[in-house]
XYZ file of C-alpha atoms in Angstrom:
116
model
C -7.723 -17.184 -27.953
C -7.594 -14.975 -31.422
C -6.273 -12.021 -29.741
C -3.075 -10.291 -31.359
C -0.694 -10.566 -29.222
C 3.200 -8.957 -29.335
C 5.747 -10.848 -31.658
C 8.144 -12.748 -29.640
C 11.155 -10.494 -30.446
C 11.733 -6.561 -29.987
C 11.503 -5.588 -33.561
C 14.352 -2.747 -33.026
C 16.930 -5.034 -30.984
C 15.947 -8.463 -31.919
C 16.228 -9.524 -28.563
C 13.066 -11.897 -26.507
C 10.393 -10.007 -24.610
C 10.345 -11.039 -20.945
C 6.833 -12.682 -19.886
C 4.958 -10.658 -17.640
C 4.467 -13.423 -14.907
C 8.625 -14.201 -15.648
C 9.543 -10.931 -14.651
C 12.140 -10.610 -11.987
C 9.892 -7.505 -10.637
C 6.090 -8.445 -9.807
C 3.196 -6.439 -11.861
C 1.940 -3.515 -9.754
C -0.817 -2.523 -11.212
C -2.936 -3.343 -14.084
C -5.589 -1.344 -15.825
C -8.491 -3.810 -16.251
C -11.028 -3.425 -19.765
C -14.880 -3.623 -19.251
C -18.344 -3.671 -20.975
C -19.774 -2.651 -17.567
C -19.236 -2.189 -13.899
C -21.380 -2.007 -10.958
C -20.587 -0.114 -7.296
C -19.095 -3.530 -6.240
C -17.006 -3.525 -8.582
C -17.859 -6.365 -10.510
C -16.946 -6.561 -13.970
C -18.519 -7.542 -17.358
C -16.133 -8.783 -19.975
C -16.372 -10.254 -23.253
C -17.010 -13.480 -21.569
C -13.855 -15.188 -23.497
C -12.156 -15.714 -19.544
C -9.069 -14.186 -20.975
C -8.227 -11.531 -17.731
C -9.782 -13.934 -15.328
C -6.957 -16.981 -16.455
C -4.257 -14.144 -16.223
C -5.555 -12.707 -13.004
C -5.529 -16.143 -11.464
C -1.919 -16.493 -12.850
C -1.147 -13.572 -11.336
C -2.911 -14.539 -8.270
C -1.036 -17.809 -7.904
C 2.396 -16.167 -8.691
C 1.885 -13.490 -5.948
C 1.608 -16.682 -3.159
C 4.582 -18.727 -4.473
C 6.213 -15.676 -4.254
C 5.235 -13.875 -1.451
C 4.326 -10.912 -3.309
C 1.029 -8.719 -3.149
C -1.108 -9.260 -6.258
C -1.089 -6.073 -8.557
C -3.960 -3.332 -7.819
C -6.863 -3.761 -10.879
C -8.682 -0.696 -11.502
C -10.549 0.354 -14.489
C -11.650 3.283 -16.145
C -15.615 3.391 -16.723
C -17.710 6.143 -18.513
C -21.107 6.403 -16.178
C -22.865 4.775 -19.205
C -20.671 2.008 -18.165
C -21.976 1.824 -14.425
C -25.088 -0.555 -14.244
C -26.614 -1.421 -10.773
C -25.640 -5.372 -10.774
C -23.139 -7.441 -12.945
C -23.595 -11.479 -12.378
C -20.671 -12.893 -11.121
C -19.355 -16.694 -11.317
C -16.941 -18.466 -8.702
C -13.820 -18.015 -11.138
C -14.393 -14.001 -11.820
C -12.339 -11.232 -10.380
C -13.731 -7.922 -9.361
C -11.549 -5.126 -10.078
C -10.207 -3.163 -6.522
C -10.913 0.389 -8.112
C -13.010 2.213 -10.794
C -12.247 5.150 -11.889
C -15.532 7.175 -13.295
C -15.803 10.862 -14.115
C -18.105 11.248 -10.761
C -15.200 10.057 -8.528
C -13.422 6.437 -7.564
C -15.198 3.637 -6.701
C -13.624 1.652 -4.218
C -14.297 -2.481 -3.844
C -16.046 -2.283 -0.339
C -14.676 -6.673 -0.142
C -10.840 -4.954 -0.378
C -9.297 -3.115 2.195
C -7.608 -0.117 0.030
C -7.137 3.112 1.403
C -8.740 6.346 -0.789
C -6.412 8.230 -2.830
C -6.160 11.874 -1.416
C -5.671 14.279 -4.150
């Protein structure tokens, strides 16, 4: 897809990297990028499908496994919040934004507010 990607060996050690979806562990969280978000938590990309094909990886791993799927949140400037993002059938919303006003939470997700 033209994006740079890690080489296949640790540069230091020489040995292979281990594929995130190959990991013995399952990913926990991932911090999701964005051209713009809405209160839904819908999110605008760069329209390449990149995160959607590795969330629905993820997605697919966390069933054959038994595992949960990892939390998404991204971090949004307000300039980033718009009132509506279009959505199609194969894009993810994230489960949490986190603006300088506060944390939005995906009102579809049941996640329970961080207490600080």
């Amino acid at each position: 897809m033209g994006i740079l990607e890690p080489t296949p060996l640790y540069l230091d050690s020489g040995l292979p990297r281990q594929e995130a979806l190959e990991a013995d562990l399952p990913l926990d969280l991932l911090i999701m990028p964005g051209l713009a978000f809405d209160k839904e938590c819908n999110r605008l990309g760069r329209g390449g499908g990149y995160y959607d094909c590795f969330l629905q990886k993820c997605r697919d791993r966390a069933m054959k496994t038994g595992t949960k799927p990892p939390l998404l949140v991204a971090l949004a400037y307000n300039a980033q919040m718009v009132d509506s993002i279009p959505m199609a059938n194969n894009d993810f919303p994230v489960d949490l934004i986190v603006t300088p006003e506060g944390l939005i939470y995906n009102p579809r997700k049941q996640i329970q507010p961080v207490v600080m």
